[in-house]
Tab-separated table of C-alpha atoms in Angstrom:
chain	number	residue	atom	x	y	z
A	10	UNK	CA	-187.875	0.942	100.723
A	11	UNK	CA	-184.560	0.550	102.028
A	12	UNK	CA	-183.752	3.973	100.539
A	13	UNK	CA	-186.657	5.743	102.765
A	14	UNK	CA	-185.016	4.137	105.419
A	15	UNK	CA	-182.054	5.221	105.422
A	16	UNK	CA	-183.261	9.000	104.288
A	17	UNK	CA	-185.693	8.702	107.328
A	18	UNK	CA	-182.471	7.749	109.637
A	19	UNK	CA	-180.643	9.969	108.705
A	20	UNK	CA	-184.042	12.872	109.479
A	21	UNK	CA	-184.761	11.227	113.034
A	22	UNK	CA	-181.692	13.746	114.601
A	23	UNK	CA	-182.699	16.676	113.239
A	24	UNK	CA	-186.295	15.461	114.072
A	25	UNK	CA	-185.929	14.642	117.421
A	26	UNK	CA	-184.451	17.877	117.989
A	27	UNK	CA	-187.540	19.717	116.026
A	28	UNK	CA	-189.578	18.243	118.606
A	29	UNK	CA	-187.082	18.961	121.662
A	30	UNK	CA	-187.526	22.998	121.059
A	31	UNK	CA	-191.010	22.446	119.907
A	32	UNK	CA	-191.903	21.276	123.280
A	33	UNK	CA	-190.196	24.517	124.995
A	34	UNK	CA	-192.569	26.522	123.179
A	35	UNK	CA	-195.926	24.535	124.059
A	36	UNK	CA	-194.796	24.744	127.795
A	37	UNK	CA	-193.406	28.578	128.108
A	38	UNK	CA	-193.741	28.862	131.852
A	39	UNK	CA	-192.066	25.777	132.736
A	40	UNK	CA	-189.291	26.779	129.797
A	41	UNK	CA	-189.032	30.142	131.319
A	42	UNK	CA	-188.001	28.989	135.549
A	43	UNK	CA	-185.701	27.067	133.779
A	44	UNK	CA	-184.098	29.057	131.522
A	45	UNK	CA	-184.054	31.775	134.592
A	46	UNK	CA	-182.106	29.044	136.938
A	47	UNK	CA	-179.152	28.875	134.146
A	48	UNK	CA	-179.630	32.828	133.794
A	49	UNK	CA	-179.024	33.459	137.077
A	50	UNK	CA	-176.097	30.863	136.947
A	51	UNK	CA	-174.395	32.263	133.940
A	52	UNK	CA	-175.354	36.048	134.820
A	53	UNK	CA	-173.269	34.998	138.646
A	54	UNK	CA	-170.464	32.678	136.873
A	55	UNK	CA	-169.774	36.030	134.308
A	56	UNK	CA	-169.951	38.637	137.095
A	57	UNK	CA	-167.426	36.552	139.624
A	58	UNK	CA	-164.972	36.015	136.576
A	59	UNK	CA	-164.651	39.340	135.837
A	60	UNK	CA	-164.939	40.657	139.039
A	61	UNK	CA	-162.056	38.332	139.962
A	62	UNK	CA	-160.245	39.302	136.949
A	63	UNK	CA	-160.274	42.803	138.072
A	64	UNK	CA	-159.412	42.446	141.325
A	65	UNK	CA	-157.026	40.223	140.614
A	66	UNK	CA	-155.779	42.772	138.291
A	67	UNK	CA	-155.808	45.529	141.029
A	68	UNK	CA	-153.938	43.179	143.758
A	69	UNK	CA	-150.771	42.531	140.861
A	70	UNK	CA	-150.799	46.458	140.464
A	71	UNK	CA	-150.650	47.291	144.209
A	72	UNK	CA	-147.932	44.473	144.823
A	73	UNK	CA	-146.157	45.879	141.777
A	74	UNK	CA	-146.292	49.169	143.045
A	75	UNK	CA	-145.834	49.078	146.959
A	76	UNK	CA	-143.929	45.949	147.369
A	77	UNK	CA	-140.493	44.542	146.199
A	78	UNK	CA	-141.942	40.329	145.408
A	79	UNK	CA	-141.069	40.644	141.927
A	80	UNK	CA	-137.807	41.899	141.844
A	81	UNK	CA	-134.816	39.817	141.347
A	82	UNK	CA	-131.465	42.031	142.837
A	83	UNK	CA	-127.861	41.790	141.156
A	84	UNK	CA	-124.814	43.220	143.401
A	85	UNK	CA	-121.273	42.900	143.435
A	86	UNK	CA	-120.129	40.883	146.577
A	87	UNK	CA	-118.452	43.355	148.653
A	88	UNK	CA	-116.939	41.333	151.942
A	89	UNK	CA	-115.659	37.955	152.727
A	90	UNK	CA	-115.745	36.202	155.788
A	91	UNK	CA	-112.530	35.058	157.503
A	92	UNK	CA	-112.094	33.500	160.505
A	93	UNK	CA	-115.942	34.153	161.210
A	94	UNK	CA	-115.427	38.294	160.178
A	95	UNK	CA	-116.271	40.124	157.641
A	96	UNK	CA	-113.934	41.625	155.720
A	97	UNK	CA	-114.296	44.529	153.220
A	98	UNK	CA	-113.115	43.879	149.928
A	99	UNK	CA	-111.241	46.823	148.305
A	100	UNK	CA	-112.368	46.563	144.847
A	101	UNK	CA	-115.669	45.767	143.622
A	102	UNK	CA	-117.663	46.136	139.555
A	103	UNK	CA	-120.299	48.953	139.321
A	104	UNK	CA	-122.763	48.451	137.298
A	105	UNK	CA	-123.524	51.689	134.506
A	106	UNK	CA	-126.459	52.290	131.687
A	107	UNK	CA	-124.634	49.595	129.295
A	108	UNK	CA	-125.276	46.902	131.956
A	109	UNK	CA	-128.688	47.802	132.143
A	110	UNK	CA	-129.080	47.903	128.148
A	111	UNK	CA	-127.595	44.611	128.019
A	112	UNK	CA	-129.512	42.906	130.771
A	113	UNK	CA	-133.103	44.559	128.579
A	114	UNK	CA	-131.992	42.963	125.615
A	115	UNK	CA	-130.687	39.548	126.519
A	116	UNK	CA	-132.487	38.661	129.616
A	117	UNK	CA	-135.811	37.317	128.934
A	118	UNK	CA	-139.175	37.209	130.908
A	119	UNK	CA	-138.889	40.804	132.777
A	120	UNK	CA	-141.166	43.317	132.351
A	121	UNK	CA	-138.666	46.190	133.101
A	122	UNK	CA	-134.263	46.212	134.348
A	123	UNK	CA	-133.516	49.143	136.725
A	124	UNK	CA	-130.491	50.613	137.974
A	125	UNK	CA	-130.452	53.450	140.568
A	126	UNK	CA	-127.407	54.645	143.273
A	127	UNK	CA	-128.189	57.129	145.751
A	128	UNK	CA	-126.534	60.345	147.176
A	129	UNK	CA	-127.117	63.709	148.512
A	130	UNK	CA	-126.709	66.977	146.571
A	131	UNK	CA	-126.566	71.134	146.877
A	132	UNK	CA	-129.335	72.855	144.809
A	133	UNK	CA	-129.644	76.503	143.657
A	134	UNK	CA	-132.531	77.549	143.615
A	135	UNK	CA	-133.623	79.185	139.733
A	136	UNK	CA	-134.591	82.984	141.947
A	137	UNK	CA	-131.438	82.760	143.914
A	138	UNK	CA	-130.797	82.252	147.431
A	139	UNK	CA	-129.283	79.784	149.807
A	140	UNK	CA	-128.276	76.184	148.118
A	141	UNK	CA	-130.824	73.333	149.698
A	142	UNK	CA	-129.970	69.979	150.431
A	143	UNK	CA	-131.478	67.248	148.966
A	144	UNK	CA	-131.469	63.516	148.087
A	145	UNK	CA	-130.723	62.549	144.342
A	146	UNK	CA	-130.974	59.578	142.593
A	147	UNK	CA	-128.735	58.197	139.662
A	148	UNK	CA	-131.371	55.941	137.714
A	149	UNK	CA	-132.375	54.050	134.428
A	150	UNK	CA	-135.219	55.493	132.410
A	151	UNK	CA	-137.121	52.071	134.278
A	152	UNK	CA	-137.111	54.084	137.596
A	153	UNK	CA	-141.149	55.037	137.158
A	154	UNK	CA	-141.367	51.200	136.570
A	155	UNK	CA	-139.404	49.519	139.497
A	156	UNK	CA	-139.957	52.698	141.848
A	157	UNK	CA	-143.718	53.261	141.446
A	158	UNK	CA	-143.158	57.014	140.893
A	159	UNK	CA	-146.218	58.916	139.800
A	160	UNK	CA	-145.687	61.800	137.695
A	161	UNK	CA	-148.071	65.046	138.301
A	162	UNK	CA	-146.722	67.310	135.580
A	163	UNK	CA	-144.228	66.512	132.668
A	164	UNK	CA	-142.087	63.132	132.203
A	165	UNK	CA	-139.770	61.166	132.925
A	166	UNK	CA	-135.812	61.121	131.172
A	167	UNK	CA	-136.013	58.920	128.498
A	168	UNK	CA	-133.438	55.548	127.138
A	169	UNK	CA	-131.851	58.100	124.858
A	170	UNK	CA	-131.269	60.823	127.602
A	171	UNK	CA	-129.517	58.312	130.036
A	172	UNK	CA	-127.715	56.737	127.310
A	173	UNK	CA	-126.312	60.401	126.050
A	174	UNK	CA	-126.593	62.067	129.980
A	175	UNK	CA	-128.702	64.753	128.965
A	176	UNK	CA	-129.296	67.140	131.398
A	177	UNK	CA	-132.546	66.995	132.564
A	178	UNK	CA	-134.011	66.359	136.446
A	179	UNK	CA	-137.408	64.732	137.461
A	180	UNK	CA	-138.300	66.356	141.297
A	181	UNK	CA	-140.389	65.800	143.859
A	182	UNK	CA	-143.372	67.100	144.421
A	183	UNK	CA	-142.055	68.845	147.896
A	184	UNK	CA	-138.855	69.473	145.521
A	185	UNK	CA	-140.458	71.422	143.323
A	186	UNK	CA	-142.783	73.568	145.863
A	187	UNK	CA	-139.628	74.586	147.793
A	188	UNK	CA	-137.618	75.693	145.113
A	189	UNK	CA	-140.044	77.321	142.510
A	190	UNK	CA	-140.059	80.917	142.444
A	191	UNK	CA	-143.627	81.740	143.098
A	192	UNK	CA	-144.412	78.867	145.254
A	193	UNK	CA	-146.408	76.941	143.002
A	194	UNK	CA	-145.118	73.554	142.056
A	195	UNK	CA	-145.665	73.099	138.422
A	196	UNK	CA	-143.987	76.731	138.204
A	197	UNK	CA	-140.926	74.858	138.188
A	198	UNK	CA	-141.918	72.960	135.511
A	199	UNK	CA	-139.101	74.206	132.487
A	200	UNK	CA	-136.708	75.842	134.635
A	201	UNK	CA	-132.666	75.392	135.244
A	202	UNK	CA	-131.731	73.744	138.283
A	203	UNK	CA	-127.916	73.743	139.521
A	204	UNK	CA	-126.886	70.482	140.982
A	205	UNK	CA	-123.523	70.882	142.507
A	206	UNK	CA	-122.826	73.489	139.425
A	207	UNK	CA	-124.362	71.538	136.742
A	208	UNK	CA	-126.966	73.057	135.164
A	209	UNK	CA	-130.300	70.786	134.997
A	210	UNK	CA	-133.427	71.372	133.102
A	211	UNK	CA	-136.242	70.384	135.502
A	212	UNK	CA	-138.732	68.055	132.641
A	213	UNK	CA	-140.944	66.190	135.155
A	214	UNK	CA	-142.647	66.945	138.758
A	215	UNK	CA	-143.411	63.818	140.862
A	216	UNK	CA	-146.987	63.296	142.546
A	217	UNK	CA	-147.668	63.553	145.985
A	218	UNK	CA	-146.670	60.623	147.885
A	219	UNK	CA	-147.835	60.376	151.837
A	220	UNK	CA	-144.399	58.925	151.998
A	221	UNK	CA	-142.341	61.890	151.523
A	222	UNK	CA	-140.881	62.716	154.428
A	223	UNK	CA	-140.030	66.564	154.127
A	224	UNK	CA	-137.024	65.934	152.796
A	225	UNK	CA	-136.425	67.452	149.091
A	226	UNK	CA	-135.891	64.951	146.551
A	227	UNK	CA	-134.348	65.030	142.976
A	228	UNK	CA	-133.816	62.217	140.098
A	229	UNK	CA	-131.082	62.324	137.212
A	230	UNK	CA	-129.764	60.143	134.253
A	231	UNK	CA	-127.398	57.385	135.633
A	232	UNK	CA	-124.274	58.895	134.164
A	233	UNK	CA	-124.899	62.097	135.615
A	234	UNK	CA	-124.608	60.652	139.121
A	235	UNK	CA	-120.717	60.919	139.471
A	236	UNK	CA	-121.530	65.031	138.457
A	237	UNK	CA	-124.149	65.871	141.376
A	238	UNK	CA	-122.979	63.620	144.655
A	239	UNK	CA	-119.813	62.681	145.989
A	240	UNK	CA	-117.358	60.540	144.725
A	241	UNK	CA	-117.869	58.613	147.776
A	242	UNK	CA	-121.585	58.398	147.222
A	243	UNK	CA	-120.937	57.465	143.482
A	244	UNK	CA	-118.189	54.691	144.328
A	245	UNK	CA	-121.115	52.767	146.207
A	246	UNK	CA	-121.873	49.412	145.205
A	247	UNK	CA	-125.031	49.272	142.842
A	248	UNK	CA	-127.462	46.933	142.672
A	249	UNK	CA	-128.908	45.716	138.911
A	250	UNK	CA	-132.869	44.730	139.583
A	251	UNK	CA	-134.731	42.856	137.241
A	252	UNK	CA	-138.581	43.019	137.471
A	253	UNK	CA	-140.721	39.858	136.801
A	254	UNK	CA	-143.759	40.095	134.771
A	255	UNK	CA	-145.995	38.424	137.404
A	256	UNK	CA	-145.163	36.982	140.994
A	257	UNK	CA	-144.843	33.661	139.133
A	258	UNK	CA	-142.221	33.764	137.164
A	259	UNK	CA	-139.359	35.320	139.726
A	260	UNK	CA	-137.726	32.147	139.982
A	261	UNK	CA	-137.110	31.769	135.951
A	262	UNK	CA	-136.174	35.223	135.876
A	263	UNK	CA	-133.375	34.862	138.876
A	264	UNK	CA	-132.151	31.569	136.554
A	265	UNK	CA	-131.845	34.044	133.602
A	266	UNK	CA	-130.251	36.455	135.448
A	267	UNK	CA	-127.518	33.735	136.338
A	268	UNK	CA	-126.965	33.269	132.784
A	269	UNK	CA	-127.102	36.802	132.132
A	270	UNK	CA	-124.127	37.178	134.103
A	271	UNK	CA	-122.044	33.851	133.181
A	272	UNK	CA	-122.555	35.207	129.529
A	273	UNK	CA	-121.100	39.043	130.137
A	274	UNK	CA	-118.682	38.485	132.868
A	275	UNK	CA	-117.740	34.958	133.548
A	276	UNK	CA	-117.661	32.796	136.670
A	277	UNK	CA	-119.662	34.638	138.758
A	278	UNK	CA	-120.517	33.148	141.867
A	279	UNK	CA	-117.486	34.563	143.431
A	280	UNK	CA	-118.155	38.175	141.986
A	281	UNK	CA	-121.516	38.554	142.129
A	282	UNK	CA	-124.963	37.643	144.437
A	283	UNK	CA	-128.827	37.599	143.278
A	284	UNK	CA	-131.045	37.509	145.798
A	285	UNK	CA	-135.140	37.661	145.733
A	286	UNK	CA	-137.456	38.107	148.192
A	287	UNK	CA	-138.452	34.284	148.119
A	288	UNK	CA	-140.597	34.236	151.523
A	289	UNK	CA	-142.893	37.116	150.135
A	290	UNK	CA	-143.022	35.998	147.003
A	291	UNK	CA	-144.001	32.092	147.851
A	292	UNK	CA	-146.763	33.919	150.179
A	293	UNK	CA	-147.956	36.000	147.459
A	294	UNK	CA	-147.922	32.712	144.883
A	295	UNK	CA	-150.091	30.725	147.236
A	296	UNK	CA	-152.385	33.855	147.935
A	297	UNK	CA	-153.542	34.514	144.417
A	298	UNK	CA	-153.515	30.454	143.714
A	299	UNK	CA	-155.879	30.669	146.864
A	300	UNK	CA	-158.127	33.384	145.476
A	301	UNK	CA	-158.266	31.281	142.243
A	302	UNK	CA	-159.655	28.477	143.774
A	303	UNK	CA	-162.368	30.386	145.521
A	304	UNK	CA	-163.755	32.105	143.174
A	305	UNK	CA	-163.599	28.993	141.021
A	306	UNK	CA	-165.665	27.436	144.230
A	307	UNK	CA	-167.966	30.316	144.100
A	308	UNK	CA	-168.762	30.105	139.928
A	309	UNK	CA	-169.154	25.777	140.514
A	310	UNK	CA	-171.757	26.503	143.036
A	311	UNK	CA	-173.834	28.989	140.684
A	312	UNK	CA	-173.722	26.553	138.081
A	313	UNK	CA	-174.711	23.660	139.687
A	314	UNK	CA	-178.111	25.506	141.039
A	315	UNK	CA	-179.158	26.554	137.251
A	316	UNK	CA	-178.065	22.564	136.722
A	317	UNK	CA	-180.445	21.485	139.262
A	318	UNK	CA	-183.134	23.862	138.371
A	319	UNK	CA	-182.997	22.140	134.607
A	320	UNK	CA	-182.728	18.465	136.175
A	321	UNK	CA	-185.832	19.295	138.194
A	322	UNK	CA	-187.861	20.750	135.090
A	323	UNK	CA	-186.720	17.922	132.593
A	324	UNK	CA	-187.775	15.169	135.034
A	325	UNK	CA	-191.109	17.016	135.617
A	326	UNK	CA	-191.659	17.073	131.873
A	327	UNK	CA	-190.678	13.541	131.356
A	328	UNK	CA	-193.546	12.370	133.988
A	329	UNK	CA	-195.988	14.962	131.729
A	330	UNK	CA	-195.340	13.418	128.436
A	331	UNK	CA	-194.739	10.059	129.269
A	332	UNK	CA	-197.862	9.487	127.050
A	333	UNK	CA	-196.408	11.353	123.959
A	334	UNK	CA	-192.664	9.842	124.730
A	335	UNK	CA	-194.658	6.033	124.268
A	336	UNK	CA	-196.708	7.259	121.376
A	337	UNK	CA	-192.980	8.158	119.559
A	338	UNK	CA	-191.429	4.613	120.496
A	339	UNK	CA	-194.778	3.033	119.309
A	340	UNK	CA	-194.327	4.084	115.628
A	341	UNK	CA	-190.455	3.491	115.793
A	342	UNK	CA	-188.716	6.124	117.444
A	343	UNK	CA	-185.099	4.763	119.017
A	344	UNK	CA	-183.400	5.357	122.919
A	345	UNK	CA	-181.340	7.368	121.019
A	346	UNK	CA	-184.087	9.662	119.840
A	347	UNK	CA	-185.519	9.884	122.944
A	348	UNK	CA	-182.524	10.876	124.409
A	349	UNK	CA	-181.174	13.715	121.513
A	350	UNK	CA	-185.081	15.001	122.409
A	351	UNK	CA	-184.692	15.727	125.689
A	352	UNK	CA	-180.796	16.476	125.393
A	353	UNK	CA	-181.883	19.162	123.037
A	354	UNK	CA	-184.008	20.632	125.469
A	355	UNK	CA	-181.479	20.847	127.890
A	356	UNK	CA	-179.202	22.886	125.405
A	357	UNK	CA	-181.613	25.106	124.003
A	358	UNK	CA	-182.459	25.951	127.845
A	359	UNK	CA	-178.811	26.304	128.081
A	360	UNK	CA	-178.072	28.345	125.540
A	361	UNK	CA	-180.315	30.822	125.533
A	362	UNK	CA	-180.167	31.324	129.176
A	363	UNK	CA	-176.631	31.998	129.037
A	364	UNK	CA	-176.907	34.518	126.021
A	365	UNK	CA	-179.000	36.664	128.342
A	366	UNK	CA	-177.135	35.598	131.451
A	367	UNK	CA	-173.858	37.116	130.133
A	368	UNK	CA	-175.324	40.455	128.919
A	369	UNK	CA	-176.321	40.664	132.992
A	370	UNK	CA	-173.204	39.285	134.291
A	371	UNK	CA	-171.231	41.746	132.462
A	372	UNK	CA	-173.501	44.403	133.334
A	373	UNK	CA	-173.129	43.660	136.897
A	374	UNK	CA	-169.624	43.398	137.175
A	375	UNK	CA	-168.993	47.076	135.565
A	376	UNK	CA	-171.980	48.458	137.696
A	377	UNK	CA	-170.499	46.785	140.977
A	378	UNK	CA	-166.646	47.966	139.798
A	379	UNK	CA	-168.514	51.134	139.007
A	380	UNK	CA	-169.833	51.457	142.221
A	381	UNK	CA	-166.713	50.173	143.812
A	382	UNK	CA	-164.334	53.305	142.332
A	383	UNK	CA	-167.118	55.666	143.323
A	384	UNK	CA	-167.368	55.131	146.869
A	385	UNK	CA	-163.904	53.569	147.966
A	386	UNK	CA	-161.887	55.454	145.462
A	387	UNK	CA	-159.994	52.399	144.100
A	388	UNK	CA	-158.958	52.188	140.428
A	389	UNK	CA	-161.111	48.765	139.998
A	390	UNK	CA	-161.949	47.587	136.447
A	391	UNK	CA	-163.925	45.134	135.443
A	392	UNK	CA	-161.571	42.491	133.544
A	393	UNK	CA	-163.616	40.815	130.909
A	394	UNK	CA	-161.652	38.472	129.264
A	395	UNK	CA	-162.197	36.518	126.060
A	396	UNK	CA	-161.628	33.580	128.615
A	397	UNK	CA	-164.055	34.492	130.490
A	398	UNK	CA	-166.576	33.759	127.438
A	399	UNK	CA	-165.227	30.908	126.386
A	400	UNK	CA	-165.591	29.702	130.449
A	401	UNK	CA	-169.506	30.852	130.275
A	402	UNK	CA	-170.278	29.249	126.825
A	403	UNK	CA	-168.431	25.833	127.205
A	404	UNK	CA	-170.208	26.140	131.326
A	405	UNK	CA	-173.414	26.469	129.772
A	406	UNK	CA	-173.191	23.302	127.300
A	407	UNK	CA	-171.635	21.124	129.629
A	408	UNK	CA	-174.142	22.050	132.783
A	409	UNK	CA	-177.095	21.322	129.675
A	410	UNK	CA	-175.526	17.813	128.608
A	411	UNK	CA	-174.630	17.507	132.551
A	412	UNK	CA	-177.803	17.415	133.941
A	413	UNK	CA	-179.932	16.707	131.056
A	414	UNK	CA	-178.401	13.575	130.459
A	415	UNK	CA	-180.621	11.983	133.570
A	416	UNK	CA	-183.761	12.649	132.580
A	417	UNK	CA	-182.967	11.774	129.204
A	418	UNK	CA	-182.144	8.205	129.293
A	419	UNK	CA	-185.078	7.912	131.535
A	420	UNK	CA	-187.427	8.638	129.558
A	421	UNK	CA	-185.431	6.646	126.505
A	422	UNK	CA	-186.182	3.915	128.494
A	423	UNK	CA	-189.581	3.752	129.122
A	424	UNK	CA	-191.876	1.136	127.461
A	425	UNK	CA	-194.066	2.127	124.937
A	426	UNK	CA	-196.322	-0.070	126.253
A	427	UNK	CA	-196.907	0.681	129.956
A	428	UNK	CA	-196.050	4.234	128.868
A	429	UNK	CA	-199.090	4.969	126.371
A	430	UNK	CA	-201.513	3.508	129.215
A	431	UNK	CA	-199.417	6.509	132.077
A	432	UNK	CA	-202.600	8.295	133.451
């Protein structure tokens, strides 16, 4: 006897919950506006996730590309102040390529280190004719990177060609158009450009950029810089920038770039200045935190309507079967069986409405992103996440034990009595 019951205690779980998703079946229409309030719940949670991923994604992209908020800047300190004026110093460290291959390999957190100088330059033209002016930049392989240069046709110089100043070119799209022989920009594309007399092999053509002001344009390998400008132009201090990975992190990456420096040259602080763009970069902090929070604001409020919508069915079904829930406590079911019943309602519900839920919500949020890069031409992704998952399954059990748990205990604590004689 004692046997059975212990064998039939250790049943009344996986019975209780037999009769849980039994009852969904019997009552399919009631089951279904449930299940559809924790669809629509899920199906909204999923979509605003990865919509917010993505745009999320897009915003850190733009910033990246148009603004300056991540960069930490290295310089040499070139003037004191004495007696309130500023006073030139005469000497001064430039920073070259092995600087910037140090700073890659021994500062951590940044997503790229850039070094670029500017100058101007005399080009001759590959058909002949009069030498044109133009604007060159000395820069790292990371100029793409910290620069946001778009590339049209062919590449960029690689680490190896700025480590052995090969002589290649990147130019401008308006560059290239002014100086190719038939007119056609990628024309240039292959050609031998002379740069102050040294010959150039033009590898990449930049996009066009509504910024371009006319002006011709023309990038080279760092080392080459001293070749094509002035040895005015290339005695000018230089500036070492470090990108952050993410708006975030500029402040760990200006620490590391303090003992970046103490490691390589010393004291510093008399030497040297970083500076960041901290005003910017605190906005742009508290703007994404800000986004965060209300899209988390948005997903709380879709869950807590398919919450409701189960409450509301669960307490319904608790006054319907208050006759069968006394019938069970008359021949010995527990509370506790009562409540794993109804509880397993809840999930089931649950569950399966957030299976279908976040086949929807996905389906909306690349239709909408879809829709989005078709009529306002913005590079918009969807950005589903396994986070985002793991945020719609662990929402959906929670929201079922949540609001389940109500009508649970009260029907677990009904008396059989008064409960078998409910009309």
């Amino acid at each position: 006897m004692n046997e059975t019951s212990r064998g039939g205690s250790r049943a009344s779980p996986l019975a209780s919950i037999r009769v849980g998703v039994a009852a969904l079946r019997v009552n399919p229409l009631r089951t279904l506006l449930a299940t559809l309030g924790v669809i629509i719940g899920v199906a909204s949670l999923v979509a605003v996730l990865s919509l917010g991923d993505g745009m999320e994604a897009y915003a850190r992209r733009q910033v990246e590309r148009t603004t300056s908020v991540q960069n930490v800047m290295v310089g040499p300190i070139t003037h004191d102040t004495a007696d309130g004026i500023r006073i030139a110093r005469e000497q001064w460290t430039l920073f070259g390529k092995n600087d910037v291959a140090d700073a890659e390999r021994r500062v951590p957190g940044v997503a790229a280190v850039g070094l670029m100088y500017n100058g101007t330059t005399l080009i001759a033209p590959p058909a002949g004719g009069r030498e044109r002016a133009a604007y060159v930049i000395a820069a790292s392989a990371s100029a793409p990177v910290m620069a946001g240069l778009e590339l049209r046709w062919g590449r960029f110089f690689t680490p190896a060609e700025v480590r052995d100043d090969a002589p290649v070119v990147v130019v401008s799209h308006a560059a290239a158009k002014a100086l190719s022989r038939t007119g056609q920009p990628e024309a240039l594309l292959g050609d031998t450009l002379r740069l102050r007399g040294t010959a150039l092999r033009v590898i990449g053509i930049a996009a066009p950029d509504e910024r371009e002001t006319g002006a011709l344009q023309v990038s080279v390998p760092l080392g080459l810089g001293p070749a094509v400008m002035t040895a005015e132009e290339a005695a000018r201090p230089r500036r070492l920038v470090l990108k952050a990975k993410k708006v975030e992190e500029v402040e760990q990456v200006r620490a590391a770039a303090g003992a970046w420096l103490t490691g390589r040259y010393g004291p510093w602080e008399k030497r040297f200045e970083i500076s960041t763009d901290q005003a910017r970069s605190a906005q742009m902090k508290q703007g994404f935190l800000l986004f965060k929070l209300f899209m988390g604001a948005i997903t709380a409020i879709s869950l807590l309507v398919g919450g409701i919508g189960i409450m509301n069915v669960l307490l319904s079904s608790v006054t319907e079967r208050t006759r069968e829930i006394g019938i069970r406590k008359a021949v010995g079911a527990r509370r506790r069986d009562i409540v794993l019943q109804f509880l397993s309602e809840s999930v089931a519900i649950t569950g399966s409405g957030s299976l279908v839920g976040l086949v929807l919500g996905v389906a909306a949020a690349f239709g909408i992103t879809a829709a989005m890069r078709a009529y306002l031409d913005a590079p918009i992704h969807a950005g589903l996440s396994p986070s985002t998952l793991l945020v719609a399954a662990v929402s959906a059990v929670v929201v079922g034990l949540s609001f389940g748990t109500y009508p649970a205990v009260r029907a677990s604590r009904l008396s059989p009595v008064d409960a078998i004689r409910h009309e």
